[in-house]
PDB file of C-alpha atoms and ligand atoms in Angstrom:
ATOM      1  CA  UNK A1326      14.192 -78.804  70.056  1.00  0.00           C
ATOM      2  CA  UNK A1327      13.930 -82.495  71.745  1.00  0.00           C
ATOM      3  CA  UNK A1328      13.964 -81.169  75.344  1.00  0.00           C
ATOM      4  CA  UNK A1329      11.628 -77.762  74.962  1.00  0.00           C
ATOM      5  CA  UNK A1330      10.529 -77.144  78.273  1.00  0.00           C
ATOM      6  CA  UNK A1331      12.093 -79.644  79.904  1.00  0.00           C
ATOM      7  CA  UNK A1332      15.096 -79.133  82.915  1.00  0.00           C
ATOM      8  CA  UNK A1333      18.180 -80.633  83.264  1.00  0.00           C
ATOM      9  CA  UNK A1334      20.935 -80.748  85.428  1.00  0.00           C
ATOM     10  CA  UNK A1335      24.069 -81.912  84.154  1.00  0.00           C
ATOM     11  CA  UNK A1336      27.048 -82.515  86.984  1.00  0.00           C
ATOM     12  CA  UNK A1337      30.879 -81.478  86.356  1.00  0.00           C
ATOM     13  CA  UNK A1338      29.717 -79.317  83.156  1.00  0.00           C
ATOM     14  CA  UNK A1339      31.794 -76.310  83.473  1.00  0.00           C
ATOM     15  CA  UNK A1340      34.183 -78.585  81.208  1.00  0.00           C
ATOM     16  CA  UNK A1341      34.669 -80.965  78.429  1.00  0.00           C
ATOM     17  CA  UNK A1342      32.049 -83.459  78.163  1.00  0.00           C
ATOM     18  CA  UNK A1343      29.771 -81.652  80.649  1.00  0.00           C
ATOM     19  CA  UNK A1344      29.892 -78.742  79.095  1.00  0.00           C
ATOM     20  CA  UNK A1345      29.191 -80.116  75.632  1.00  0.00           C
ATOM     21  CA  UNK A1346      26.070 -82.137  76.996  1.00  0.00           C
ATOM     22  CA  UNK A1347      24.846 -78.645  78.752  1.00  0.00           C
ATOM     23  CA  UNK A1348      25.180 -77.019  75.559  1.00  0.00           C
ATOM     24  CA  UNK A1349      23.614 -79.071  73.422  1.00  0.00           C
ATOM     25  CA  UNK A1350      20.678 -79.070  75.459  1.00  0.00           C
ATOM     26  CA  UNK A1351      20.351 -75.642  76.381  1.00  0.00           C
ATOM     27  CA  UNK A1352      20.085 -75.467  72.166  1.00  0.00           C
ATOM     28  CA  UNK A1353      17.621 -78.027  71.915  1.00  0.00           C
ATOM     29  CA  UNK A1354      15.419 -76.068  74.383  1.00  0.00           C
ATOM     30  CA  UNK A1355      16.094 -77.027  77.861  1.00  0.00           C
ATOM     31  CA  UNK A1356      16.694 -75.179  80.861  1.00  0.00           C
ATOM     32  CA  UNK A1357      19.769 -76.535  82.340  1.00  0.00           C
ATOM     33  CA  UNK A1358      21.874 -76.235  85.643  1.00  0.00           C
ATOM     34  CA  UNK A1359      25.332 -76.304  85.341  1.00  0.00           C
ATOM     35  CA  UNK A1360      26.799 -77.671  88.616  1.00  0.00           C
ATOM     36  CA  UNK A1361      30.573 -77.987  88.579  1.00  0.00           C
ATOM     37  CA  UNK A1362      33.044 -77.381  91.456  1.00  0.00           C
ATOM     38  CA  UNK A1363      34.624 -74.572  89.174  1.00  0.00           C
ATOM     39  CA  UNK A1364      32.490 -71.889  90.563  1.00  0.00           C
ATOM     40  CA  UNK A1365      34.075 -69.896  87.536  1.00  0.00           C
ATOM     41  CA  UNK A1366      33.591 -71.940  84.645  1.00  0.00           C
ATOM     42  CA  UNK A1367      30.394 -73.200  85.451  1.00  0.00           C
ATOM     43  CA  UNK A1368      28.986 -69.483  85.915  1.00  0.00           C
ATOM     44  CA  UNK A1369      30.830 -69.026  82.472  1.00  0.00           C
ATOM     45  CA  UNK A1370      29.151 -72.251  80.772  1.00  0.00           C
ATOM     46  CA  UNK A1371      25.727 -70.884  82.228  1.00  0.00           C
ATOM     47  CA  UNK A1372      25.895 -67.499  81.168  1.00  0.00           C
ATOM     48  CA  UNK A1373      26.960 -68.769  77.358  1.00  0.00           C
ATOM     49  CA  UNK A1374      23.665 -70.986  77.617  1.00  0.00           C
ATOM     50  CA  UNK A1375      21.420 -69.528  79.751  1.00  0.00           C
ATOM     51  CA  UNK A1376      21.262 -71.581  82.525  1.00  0.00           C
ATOM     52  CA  UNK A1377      21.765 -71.574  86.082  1.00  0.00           C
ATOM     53  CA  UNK A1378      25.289 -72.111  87.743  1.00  0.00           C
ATOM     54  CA  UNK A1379      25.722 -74.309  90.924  1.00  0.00           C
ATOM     55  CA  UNK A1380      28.868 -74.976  92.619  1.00  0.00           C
ATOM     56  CA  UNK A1381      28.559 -78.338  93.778  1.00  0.00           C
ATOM     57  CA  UNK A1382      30.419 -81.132  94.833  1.00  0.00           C
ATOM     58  CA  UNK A1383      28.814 -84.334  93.938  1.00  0.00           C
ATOM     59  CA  UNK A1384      30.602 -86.944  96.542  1.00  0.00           C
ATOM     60  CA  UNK A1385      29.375 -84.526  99.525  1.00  0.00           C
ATOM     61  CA  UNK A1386      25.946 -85.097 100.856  1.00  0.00           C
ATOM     62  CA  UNK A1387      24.783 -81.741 101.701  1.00  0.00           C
ATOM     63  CA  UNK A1388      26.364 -80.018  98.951  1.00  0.00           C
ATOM     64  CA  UNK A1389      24.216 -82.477  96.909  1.00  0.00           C
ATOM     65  CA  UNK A1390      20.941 -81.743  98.986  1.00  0.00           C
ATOM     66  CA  UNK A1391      21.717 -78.113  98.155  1.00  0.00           C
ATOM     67  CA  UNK A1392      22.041 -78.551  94.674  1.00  0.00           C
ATOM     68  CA  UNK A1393      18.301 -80.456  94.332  1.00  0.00           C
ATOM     69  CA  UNK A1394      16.850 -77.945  96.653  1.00  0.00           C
ATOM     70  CA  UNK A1395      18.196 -74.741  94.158  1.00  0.00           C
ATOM     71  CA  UNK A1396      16.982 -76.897  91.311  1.00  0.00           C
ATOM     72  CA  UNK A1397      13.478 -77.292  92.317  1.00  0.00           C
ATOM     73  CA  UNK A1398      13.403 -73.562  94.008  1.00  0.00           C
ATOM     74  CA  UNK A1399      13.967 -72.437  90.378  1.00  0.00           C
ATOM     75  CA  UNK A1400      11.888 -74.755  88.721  1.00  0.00           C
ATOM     76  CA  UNK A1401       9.414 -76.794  90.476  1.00  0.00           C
ATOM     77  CA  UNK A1402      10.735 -80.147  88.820  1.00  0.00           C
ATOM     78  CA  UNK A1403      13.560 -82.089  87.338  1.00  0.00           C
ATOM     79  CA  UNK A1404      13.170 -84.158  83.704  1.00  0.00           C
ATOM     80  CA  UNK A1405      16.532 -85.020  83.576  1.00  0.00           C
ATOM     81  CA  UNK A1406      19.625 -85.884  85.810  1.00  0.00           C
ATOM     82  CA  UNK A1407      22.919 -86.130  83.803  1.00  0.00           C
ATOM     83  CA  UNK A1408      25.875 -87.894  86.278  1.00  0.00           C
ATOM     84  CA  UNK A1409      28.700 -86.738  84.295  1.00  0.00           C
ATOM     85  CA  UNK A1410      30.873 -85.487  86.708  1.00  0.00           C
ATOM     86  CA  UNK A1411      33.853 -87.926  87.429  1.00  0.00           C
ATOM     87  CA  UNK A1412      37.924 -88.242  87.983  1.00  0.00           C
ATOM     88  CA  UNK A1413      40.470 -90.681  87.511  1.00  0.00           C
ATOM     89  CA  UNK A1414      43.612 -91.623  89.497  1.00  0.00           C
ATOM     90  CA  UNK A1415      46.943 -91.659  87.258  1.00  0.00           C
ATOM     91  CA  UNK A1416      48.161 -94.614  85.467  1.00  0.00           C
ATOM     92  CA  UNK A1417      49.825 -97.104  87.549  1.00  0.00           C
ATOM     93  CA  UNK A1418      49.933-100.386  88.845  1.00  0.00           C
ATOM     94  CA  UNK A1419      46.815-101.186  90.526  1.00  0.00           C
ATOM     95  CA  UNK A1420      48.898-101.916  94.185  1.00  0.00           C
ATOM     96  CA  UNK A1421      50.502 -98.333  94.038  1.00  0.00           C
ATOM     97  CA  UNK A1422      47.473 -96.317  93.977  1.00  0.00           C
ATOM     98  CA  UNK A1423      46.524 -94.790  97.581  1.00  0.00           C
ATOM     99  CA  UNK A1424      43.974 -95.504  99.550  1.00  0.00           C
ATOM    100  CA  UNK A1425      43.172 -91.394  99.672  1.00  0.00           C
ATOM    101  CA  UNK A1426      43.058 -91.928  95.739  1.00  0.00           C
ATOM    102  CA  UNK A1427      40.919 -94.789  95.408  1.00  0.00           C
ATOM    103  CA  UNK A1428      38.531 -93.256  98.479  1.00  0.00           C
ATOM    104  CA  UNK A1429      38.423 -90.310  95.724  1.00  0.00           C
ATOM    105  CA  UNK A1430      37.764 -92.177  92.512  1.00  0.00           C
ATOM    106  CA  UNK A1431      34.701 -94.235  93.461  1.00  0.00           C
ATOM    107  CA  UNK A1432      33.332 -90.972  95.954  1.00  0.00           C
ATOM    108  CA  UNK A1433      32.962 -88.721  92.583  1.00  0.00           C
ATOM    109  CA  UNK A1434      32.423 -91.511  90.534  1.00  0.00           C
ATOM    110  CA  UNK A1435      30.006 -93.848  92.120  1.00  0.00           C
ATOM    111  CA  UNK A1436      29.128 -92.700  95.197  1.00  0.00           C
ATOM    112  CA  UNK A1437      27.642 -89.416  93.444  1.00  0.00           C
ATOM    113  CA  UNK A1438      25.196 -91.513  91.594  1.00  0.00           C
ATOM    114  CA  UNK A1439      23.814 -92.895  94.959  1.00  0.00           C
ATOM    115  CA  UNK A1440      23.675 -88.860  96.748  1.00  0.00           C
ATOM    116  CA  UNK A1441      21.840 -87.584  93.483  1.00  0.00           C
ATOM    117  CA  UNK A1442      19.719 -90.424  93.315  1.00  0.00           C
ATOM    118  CA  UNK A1443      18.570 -90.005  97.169  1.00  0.00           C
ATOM    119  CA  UNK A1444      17.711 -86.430  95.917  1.00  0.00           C
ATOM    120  CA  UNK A1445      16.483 -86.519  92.832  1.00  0.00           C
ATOM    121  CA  UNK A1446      14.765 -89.615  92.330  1.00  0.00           C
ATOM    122  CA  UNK A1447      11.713 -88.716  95.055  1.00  0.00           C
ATOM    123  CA  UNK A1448      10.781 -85.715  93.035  1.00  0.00           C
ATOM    124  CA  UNK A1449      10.466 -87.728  89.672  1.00  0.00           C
ATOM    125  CA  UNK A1450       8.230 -90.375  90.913  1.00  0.00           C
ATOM    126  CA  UNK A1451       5.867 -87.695  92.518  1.00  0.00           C
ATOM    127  CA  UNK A1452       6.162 -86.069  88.693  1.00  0.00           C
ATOM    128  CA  UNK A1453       5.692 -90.420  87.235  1.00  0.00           C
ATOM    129  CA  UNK A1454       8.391 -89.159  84.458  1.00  0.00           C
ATOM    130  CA  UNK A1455      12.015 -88.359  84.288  1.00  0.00           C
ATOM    131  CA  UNK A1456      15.443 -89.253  82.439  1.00  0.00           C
ATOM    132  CA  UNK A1457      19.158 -89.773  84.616  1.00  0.00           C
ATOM    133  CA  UNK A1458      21.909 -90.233  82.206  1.00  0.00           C
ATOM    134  CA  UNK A1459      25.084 -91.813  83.488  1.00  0.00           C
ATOM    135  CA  UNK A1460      28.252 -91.121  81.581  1.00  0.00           C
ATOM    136  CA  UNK A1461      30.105 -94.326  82.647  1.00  0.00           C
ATOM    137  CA  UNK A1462      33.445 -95.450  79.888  1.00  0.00           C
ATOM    138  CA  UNK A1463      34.386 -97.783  77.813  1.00  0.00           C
ATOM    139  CA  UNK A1464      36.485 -98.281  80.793  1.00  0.00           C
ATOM    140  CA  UNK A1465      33.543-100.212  82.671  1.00  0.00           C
ATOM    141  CA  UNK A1466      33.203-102.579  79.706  1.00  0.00           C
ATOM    142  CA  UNK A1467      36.964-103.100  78.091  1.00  0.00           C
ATOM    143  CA  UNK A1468      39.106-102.241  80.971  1.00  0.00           C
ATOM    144  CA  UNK A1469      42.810-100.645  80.077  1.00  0.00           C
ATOM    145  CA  UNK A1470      46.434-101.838  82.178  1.00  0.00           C
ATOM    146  CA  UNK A1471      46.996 -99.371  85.035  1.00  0.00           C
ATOM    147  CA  UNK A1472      43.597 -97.242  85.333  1.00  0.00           C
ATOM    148  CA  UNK A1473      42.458-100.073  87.374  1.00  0.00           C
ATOM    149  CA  UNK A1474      40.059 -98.670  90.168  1.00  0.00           C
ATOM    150  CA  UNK A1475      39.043 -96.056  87.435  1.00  0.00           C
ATOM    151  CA  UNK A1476      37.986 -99.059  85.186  1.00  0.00           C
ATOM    152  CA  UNK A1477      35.936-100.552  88.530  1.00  0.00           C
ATOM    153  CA  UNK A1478      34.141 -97.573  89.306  1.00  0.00           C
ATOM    154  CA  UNK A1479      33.030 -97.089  86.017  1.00  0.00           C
ATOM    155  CA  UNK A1480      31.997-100.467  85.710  1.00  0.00           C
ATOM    156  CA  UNK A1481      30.051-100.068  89.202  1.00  0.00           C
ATOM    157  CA  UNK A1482      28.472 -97.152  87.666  1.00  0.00           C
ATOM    158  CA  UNK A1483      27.110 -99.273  84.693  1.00  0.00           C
ATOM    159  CA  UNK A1484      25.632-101.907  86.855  1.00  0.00           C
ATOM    160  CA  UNK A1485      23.847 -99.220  88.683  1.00  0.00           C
ATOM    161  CA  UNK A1486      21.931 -97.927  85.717  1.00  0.00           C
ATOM    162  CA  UNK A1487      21.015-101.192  85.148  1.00  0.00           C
ATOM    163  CA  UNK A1488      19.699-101.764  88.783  1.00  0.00           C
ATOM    164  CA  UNK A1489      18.558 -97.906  88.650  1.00  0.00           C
ATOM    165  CA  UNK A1490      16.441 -98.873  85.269  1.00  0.00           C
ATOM    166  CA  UNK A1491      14.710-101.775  86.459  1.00  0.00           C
ATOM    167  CA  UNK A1492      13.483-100.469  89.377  1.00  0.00           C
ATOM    168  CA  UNK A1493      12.630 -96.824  88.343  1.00  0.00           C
ATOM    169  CA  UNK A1494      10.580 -98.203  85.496  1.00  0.00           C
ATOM    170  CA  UNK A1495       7.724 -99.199  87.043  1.00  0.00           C
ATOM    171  CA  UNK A1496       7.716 -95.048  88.200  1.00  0.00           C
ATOM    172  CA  UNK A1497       8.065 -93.956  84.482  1.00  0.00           C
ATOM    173  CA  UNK A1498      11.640 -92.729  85.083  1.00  0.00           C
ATOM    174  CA  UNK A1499      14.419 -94.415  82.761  1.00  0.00           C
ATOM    175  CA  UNK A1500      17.811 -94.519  83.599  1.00  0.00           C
ATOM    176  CA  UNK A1501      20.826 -94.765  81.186  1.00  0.00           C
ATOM    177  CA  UNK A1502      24.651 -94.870  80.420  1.00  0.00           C
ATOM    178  CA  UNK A1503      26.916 -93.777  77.918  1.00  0.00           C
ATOM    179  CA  UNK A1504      30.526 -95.366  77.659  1.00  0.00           C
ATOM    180  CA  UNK A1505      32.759 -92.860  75.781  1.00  0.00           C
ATOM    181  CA  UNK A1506      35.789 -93.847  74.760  1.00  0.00           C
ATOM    182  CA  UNK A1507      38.535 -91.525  75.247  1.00  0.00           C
ATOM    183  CA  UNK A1508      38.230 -88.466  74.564  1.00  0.00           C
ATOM    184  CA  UNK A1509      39.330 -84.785  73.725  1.00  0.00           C
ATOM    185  CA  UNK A1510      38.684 -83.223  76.790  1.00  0.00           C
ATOM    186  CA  UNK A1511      41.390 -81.519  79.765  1.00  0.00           C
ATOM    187  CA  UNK A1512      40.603 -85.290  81.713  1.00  0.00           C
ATOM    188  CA  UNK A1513      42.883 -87.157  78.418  1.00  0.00           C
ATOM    189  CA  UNK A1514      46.379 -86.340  79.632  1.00  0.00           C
ATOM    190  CA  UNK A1515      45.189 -88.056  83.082  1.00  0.00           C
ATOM    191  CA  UNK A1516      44.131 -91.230  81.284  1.00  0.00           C
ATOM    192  CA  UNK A1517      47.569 -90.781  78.858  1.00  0.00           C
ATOM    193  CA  UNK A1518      50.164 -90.188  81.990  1.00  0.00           C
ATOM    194  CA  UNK A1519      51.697 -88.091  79.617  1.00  0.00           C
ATOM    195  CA  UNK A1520      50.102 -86.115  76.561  1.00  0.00           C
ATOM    196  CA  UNK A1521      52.851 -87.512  73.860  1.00  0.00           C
ATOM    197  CA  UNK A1522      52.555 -88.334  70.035  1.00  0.00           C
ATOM    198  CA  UNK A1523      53.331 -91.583  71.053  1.00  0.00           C
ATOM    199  CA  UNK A1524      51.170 -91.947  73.449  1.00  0.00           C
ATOM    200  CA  UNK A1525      48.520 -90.538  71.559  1.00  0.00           C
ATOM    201  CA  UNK A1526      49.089 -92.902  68.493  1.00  0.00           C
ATOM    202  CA  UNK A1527      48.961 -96.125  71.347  1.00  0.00           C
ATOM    203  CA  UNK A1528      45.748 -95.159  72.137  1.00  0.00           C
ATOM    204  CA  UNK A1529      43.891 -94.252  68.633  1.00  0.00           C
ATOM    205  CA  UNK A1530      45.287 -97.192  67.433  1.00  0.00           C
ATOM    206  CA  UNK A1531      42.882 -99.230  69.428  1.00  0.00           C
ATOM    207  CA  UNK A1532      39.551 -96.712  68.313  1.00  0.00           C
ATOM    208  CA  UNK A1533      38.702 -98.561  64.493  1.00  0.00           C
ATOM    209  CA  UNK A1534      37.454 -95.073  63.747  1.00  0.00           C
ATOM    210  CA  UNK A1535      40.382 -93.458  64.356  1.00  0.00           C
ATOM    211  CA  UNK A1536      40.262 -90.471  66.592  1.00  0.00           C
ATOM    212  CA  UNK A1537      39.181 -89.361  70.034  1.00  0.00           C
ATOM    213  CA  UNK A1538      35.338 -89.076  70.993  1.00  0.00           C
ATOM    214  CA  UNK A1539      34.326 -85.054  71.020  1.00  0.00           C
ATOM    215  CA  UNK A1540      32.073 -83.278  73.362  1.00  0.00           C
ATOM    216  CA  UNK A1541      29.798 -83.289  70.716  1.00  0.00           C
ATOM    217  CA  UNK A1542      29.781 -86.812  69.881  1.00  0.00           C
ATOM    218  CA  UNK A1543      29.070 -87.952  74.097  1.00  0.00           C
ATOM    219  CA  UNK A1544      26.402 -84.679  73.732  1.00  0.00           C
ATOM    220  CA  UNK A1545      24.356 -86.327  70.474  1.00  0.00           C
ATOM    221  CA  UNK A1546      23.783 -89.609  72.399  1.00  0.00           C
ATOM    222  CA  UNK A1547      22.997 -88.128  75.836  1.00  0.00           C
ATOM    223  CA  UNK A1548      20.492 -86.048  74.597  1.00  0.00           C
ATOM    224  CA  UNK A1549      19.020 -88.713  72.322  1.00  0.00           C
ATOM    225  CA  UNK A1550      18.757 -91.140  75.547  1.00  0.00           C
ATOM    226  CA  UNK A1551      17.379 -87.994  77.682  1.00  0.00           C
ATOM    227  CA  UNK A1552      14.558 -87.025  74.993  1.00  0.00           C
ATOM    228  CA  UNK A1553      11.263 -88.513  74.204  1.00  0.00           C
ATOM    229  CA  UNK A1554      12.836 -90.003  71.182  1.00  0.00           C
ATOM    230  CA  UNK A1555      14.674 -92.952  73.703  1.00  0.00           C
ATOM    231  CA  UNK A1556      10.884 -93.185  75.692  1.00  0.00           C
ATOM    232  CA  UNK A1557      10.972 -97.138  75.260  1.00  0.00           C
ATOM    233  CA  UNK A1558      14.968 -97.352  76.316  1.00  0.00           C
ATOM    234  CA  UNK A1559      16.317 -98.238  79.388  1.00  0.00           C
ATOM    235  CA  UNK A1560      19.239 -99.188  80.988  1.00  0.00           C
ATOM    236  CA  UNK A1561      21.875 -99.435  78.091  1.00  0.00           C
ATOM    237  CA  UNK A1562      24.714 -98.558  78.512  1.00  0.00           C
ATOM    238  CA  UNK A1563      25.409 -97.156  74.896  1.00  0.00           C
ATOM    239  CA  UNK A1564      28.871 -97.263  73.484  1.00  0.00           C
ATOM    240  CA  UNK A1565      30.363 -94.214  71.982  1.00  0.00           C
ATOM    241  CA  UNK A1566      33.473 -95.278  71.034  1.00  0.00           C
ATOM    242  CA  UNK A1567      34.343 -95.446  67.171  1.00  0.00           C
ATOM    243  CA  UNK A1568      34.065 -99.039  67.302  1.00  0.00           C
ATOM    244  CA  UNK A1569      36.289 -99.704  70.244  1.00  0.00           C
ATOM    245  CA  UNK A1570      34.636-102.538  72.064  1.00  0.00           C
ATOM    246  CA  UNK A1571      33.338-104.351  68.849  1.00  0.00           C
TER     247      UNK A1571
HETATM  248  N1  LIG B 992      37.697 -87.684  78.529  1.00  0.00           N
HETATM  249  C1  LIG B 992      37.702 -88.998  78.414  1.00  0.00           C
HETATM  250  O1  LIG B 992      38.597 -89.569  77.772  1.00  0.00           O
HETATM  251  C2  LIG B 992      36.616 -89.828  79.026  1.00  0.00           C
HETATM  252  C3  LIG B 992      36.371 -91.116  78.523  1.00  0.00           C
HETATM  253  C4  LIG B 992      35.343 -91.876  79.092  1.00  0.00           C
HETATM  254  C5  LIG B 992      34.600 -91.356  80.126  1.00  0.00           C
HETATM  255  N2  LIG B 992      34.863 -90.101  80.594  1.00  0.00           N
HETATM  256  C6  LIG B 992      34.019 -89.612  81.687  1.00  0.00           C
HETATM  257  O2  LIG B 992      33.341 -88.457  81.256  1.00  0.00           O
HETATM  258  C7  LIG B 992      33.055 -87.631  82.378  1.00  0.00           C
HETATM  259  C8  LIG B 992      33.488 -86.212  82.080  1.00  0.00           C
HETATM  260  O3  LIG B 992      34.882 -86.222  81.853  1.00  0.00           O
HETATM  261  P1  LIG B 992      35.666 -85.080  81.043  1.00  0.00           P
HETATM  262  O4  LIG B 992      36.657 -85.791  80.221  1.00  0.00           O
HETATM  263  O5  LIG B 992      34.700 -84.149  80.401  1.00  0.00           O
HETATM  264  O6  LIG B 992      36.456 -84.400  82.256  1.00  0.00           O
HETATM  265  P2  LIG B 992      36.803 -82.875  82.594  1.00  0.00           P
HETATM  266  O7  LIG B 992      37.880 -82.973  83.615  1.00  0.00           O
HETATM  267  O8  LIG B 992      37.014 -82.074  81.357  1.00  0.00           O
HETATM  268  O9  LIG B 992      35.456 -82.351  83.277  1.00  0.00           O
HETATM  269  C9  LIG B 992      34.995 -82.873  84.486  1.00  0.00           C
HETATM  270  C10 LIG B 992      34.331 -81.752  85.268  1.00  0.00           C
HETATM  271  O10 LIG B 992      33.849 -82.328  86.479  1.00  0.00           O
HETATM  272  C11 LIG B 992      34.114 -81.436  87.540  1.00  0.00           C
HETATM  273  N3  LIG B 992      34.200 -82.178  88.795  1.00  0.00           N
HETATM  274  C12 LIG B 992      35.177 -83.024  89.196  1.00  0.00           C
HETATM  275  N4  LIG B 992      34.910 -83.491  90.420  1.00  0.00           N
HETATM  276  C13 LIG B 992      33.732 -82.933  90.800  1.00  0.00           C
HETATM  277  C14 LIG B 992      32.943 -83.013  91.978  1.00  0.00           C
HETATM  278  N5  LIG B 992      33.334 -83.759  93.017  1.00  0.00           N
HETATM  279  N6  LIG B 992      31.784 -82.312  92.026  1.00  0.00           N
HETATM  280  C15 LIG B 992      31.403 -81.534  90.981  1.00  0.00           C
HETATM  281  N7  LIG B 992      32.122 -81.411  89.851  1.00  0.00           N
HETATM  282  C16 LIG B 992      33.278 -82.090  89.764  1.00  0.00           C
HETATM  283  C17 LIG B 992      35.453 -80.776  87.169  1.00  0.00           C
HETATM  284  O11 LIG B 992      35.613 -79.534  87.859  1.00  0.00           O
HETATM  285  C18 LIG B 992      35.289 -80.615  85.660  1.00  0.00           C
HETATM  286  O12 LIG B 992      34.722 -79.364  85.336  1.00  0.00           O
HETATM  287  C19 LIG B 992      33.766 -88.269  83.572  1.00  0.00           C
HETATM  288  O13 LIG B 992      32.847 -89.012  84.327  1.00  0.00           O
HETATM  289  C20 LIG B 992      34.782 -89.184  82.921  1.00  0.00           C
HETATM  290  O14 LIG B 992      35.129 -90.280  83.739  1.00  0.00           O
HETATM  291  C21 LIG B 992      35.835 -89.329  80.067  1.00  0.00           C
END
């Protein structure tokens, strides 16, 4: 029970990792808010755990201002912030993808950081505690041919938990990322192109421990980094990646 009593809300969790952090946390005691866009999964992810669904898109302001405002209706305060939400373009060389696709890509995946921030962060320093997880990629750190502006973004978002962390400290709030490496979630076959043995072989080949990351695994270091047990750590951005960027 690392997070009894403490609220969460975790972004894109009506699926894959999302859903495995809200989970896990729900079990360890918290209250959590499962915002997604999938009105339908994230009501059924909330009403597995307990929590509270909110359909939310994270790269729209006032969707975002909604989503704080339900969160502190409901319960006065937010510990923790998980960014988890995030999309890629497909595979391809880095001059074909579209402007409309790249526009996309860093809106959910970087610009969200900045609209939940604007929201969040005020009502954690008036509280002098809180925890925002980013869940960046191995991506930001060990970038792969053709996922290009997906690499960037993720590599944006890591450089804004470090400027997040060092300024938020002095307020008691610490900010931090994990970098999954690929993993088994409905997002893989975007990251693949195609979902093929081969395909799949190419890429475990390059993970030393020899399969793809789990919900479960990105879940066990989010909510170590979110709990008390992580209170002198900020901004890493922790690898979970069966060895891939040694
Ligand atoms: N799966 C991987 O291989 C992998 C590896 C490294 C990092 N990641 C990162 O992990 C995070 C979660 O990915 P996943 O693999 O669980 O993906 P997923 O597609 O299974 O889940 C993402 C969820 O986010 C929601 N979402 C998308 N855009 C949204 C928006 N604008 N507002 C609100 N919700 C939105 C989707 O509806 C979906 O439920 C992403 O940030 C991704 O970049 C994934």
């Amino acid at each position: 029970m690392r997070l009894e009593g403490k609220t969460a809300i975790v972004t894109g969790a009506a699926s894959g990792f999302g859903a495995g952090i809200a989970r896990r946390f729900a079990a360890d005691g918290a209250k959590v808010m499962v915002v997604d866009l999938n009105e339908e999964a994230a009501a059924a992810v909330a009403e597995e755990i307990g929590g509270l669904a909110q359909v939310a898109d994270v790269a729209n302001a006032e969707s975002v201002r909604a989503m704080a405002g339900a969160a502190i209706a409901a319960w006065g305060r937010v510990d923790v912030l998980v960014n988890n939400a995030g999309i890629t373009h497909t595979p391809q060389p880095l001059e074909t993808v579209t402007e409309a696709d790249f526009d996309k890509v860093f809106a959910v995946n970087a610009k969200s950081v900045y609209l939940t921030a604007r929201e969040i962060v005020p009502h954690m320093k008036d509280a002098g505690a809180g925890a925002i997880l980013n869940v960046a990629s191995t991506a930001g750190v060990s970038p792969r041919p053709n996922l290009n502006w997906y690499n960037a973004s993720k590599g944006w978002m890591i450089t804004a938990t470090k400027a997040m962390a060092v300024e938020l400290a002095p307020f008691g709030i610490r900010v931090n990322a994990v970098n999954p490496v690929a993993g088994e979630t409905p997002l893989l076959k975007s990251f693949m192109g195609e979902d093929t043995p081969e395909i799949r072989t190419k890429f475990l080949s390059t993970i030393p421990l020899g399969r793809f990351s789990t919900p479960e695994d990105i879940a066990g270091a989010a909510l170590y980094l979110c709990s008390d047990d992580a209170g002198m750590v900020t901004g890493v951005a922790m690898e979970v990646d069966g060895g891939r960027c040694i």
